[in-house]
XYZ file of C-alpha atoms in Angstrom:
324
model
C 65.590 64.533 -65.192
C 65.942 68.130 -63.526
C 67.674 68.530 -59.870
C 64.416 70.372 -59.350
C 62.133 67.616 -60.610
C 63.638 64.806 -59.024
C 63.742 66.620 -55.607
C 59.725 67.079 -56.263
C 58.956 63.746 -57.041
C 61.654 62.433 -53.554
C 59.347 64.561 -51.185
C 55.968 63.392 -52.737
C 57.075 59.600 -52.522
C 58.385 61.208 -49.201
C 54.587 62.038 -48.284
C 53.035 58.756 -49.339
C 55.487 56.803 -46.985
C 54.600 59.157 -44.052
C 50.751 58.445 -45.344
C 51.101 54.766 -45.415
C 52.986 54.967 -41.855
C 50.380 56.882 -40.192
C 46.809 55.207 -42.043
C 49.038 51.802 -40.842
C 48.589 53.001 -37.224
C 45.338 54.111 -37.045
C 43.951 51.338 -39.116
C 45.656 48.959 -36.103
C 43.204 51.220 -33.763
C 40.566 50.308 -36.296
C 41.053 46.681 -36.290
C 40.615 46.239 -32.153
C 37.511 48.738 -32.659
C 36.075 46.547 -35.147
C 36.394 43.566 -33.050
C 34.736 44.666 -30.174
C 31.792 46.699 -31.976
C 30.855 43.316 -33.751
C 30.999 41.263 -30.386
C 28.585 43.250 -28.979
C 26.448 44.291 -31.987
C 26.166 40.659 -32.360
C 26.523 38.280 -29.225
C 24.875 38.921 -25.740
C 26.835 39.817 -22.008
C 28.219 36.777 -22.356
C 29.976 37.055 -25.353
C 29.017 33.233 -26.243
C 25.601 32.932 -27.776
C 23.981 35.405 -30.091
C 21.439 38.088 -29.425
C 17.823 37.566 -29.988
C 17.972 39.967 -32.448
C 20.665 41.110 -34.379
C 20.357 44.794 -36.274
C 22.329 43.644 -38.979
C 22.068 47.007 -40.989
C 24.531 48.409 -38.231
C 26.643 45.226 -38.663
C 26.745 45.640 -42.202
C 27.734 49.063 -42.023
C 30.380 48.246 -40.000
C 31.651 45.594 -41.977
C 31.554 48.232 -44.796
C 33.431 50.613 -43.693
C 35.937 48.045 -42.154
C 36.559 46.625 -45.894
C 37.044 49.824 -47.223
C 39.499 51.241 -44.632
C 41.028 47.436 -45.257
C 41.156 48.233 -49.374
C 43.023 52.192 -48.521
C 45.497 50.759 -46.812
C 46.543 48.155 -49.302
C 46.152 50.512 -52.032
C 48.486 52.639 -50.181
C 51.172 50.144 -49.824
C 51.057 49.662 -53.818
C 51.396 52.683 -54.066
C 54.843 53.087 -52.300
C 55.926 49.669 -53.752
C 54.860 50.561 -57.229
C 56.840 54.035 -56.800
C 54.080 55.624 -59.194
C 54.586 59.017 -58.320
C 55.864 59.892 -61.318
C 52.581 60.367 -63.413
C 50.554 61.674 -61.080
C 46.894 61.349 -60.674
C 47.417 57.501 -60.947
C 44.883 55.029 -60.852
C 45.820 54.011 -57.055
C 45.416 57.776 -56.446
C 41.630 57.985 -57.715
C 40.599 54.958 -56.274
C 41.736 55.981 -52.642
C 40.059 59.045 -53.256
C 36.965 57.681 -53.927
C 37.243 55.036 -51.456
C 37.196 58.306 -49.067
C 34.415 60.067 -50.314
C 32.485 56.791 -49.809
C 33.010 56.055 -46.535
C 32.022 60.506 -45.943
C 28.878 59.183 -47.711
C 27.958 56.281 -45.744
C 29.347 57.540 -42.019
C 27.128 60.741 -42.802
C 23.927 58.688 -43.775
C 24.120 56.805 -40.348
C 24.329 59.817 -38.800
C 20.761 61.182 -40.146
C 19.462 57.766 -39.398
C 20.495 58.156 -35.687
C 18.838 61.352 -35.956
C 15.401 60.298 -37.736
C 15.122 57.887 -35.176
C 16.317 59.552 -32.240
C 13.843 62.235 -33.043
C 10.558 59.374 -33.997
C 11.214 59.516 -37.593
C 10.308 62.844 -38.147
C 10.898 63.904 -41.467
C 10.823 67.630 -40.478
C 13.480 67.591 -38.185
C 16.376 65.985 -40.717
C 15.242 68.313 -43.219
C 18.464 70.351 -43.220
C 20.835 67.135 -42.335
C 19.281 65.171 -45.392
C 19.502 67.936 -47.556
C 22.904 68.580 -46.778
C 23.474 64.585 -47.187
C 21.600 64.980 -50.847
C 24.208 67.868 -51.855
C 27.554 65.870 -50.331
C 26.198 62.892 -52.230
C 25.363 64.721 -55.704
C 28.615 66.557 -55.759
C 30.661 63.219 -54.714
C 29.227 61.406 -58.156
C 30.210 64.452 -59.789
C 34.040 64.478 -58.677
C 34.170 60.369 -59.661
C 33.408 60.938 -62.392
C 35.183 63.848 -63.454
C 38.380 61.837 -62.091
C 38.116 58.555 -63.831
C 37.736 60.944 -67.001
C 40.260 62.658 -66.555
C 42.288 59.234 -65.595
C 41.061 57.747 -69.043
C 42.360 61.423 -70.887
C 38.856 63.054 -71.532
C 39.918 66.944 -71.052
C 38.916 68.247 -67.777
C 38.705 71.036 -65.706
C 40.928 70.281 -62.896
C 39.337 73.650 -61.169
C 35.855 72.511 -61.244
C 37.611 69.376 -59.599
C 38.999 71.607 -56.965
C 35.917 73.228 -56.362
C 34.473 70.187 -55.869
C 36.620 68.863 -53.158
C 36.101 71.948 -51.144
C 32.354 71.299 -51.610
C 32.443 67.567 -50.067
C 34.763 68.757 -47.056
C 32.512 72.325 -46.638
C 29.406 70.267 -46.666
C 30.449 67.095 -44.124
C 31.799 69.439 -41.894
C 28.460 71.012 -41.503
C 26.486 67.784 -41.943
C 28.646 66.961 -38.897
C 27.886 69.602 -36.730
C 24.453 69.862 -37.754
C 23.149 66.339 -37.258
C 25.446 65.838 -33.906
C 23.977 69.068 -32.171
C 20.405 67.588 -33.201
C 21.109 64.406 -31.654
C 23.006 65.598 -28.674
C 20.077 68.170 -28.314
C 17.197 65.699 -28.090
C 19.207 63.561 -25.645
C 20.205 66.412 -23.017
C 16.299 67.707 -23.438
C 15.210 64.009 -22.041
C 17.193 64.073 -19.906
C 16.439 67.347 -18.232
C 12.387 66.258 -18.424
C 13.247 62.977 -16.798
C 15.462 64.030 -14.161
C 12.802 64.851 -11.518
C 11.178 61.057 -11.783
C 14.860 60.136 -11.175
C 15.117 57.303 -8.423
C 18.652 56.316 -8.583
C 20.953 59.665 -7.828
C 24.041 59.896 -9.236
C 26.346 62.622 -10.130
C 25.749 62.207 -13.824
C 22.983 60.146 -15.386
C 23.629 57.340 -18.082
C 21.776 59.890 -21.153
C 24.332 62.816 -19.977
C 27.131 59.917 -20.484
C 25.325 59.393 -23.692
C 25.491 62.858 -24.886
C 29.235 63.460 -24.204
C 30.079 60.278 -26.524
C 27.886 61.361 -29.442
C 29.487 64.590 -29.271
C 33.084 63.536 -28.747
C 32.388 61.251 -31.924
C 31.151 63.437 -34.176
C 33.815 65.874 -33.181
C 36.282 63.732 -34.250
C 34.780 62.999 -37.956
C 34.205 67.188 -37.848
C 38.116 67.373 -37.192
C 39.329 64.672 -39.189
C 37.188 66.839 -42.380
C 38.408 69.676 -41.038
C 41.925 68.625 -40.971
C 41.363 67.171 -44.911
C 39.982 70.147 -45.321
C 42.575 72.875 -44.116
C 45.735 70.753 -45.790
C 44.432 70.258 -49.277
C 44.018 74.557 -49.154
C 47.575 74.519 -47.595
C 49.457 71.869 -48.878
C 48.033 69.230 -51.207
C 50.829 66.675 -50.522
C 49.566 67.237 -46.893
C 46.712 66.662 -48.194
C 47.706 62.912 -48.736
C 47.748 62.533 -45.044
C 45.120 63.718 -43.571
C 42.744 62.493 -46.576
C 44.664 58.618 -45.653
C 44.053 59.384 -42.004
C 40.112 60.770 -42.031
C 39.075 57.115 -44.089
C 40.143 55.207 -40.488
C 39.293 58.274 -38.095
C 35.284 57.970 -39.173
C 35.058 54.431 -39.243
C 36.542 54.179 -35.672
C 34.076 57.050 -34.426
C 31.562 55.018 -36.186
C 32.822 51.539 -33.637
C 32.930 53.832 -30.747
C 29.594 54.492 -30.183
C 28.661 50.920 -30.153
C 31.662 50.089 -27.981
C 30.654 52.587 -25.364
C 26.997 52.724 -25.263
C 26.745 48.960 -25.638
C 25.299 47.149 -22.163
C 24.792 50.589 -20.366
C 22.561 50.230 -17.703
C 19.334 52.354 -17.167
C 18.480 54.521 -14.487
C 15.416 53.862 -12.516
C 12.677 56.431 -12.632
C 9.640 56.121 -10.573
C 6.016 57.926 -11.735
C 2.798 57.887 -9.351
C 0.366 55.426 -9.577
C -2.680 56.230 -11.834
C -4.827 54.093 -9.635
C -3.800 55.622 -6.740
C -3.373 59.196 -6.492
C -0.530 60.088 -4.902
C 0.090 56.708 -3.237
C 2.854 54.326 -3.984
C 4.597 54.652 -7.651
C 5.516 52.011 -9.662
C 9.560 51.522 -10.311
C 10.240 51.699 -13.901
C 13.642 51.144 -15.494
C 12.092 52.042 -18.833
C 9.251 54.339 -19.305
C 6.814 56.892 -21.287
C 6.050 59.835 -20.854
C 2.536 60.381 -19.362
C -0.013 61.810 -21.358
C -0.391 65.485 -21.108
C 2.920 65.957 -19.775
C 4.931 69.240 -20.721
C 7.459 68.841 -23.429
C 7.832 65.875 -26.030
C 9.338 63.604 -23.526
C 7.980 60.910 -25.793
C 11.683 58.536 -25.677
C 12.870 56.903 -22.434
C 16.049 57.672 -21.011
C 17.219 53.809 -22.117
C 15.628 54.345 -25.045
C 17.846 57.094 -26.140
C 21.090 55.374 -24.466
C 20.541 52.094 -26.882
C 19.206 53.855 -29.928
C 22.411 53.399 -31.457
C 22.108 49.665 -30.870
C 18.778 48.845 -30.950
C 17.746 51.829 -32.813
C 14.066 50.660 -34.193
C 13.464 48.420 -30.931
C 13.262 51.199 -28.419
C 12.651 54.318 -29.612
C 9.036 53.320 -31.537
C 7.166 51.917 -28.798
C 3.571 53.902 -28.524
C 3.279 56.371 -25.414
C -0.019 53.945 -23.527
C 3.417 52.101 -22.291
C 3.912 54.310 -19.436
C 1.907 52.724 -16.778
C 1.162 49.504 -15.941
């Protein structure tokens, strides 16, 4: 074999070592994440007995994406051991491709659930994330494809391939940004209309809290894309990495939100009474907004803070619950 060839196929078995090395790490910050987002998706503040109810769509998620991150890594690993380099794309390659572009596919359909419900399931609203989901979707079935055909030796064009990738990266990013500024939006806007029935005055409320972690989440799956998305243009064995590395960055955004939203307690409000004028109001630590009230302040401030918990508990309950 060529000097030239060799050294190629050194520094790309080179790049799947460093890969394996870094996914290895992360997936260790995966694996505590996991833990605690399924002790308190499923057991109570005491961490003995079970909830009353258990959402188990967000447990299965979870367990989803744990699985998957679980199945990269090991593929990984055969892939060093095996040494398969040398006939690149190998099978290990296309399956921890796809394994990627499933877990973009799944992290960015919870995200326009949180923001259907977060917004009362209005369809309107999501319009733009869901289409956006629709496209990332289509054009994901359309680069599986095209890569187990071209594993099996059906002639393809590898720049339609190419083109492809860019598309899935271009259109998470967005879906990203889009659906987290939507979410993050309707939070800080309930947060402003229920500041002035605010009992309990503290320098930051427990929905501002709220908004900082849905943002900080989905800027890390924006960066982790981003970072996919900037090394397969630069360098595609770079590319290697930061594909490896986005598959456990997600899922771990996707653990954090339970982690650190999970047992949050509400902030009082306090509204007047409607039998009494302007006499003595009624403590609430979860409320409606009144009817006729400016704004759609139709969520409570707990309601928003758990929706990513107990997302269909909280955030359907009809308006008449505001007064007692």
């Amino acid at each position: 074999m060529p000097p030239t060839s060799q050294t190629g196929d050194d520094a790309l078995e080179r790049v799947h070592i460093a890969s394996l090395f870094v996914e290895s790490i992360m997936y260790g910050w995966l694996l505590i994440s996991f833990v605690f987002a399924m002790r308190y998706m499923i057991l109570d503040e005491s961490g003995i007995k079970m909830k009353r109810r258990v959402h188990w769509h967000l447990v299965v998620v979870a367990l989803l994406l744990f699985s998957l991150a679980t199945v990269d890594v090991c593929l990984g690993l055969v892939r060093v051991l095996r040494l398969d380099v040398h006939f690149p794309p190998t099978g290990v390659d296309t399956m921890l491709v796809i394994g990627v572009f499933i877990v973009i596919v799944i992290v960015d359909a919870v995200l326009v659930y949180r923001c259907w419900v977060v917004y009362l399931h209005s369809w309107k609203v999501i319009a733009v994330p869901a289409a956006l989901w629709f496209g990332t979707t289509a054009t994901v079935i359309f680069y599986v494809y095209n890569t187990v055909a071209l594993h099996v030796g059906t002639p393809v064009d590898t720049a339609r391939l190419e083109h492809a990738l860019e598309a899935i990266l271009s259109l998470t990013i967005v879906q990203n940004i889009v659906s987290t500024g939507l979410i993050a939006g309707r939070i800080w806007r309930i947060d402003r209309e229920s500041a002035k029935f605010r009992t309990r005055r503290t320098q930051k409320s427990h929905l501002q809290t709220v908004t900082r972690i849905v943002i900080e989440s989905g800027l890390l799956c924006t960066l982790s894309a981003l970072c996919s998305f900037i090394s397969f243009w630069t360098d595609k064995n770079a590319g290697y990495i930061a594909s490896d590395a986005e598959i456990q960055l997600v899922s771990i955004a996707y653990n954090l939100i339970i982690i650190r939203t999970a047992y949050q307690t509400s902030d009082e409000y306090a509204f007047p009474s409607p039998s009494s004028g302007s006499g003595p109001t009624l403590q609430l630590s979860i409320v409606r907004a009144p009817n006729g009230s400016s704004g759609d302040f139709e969520a409570a401030p707990r309601d928003v803070m758990s929706s990513f918990n107990d997302l269909e508990d909280n955030l359907t309950t009809k308006k008449q619950s505001t007064y007692i």
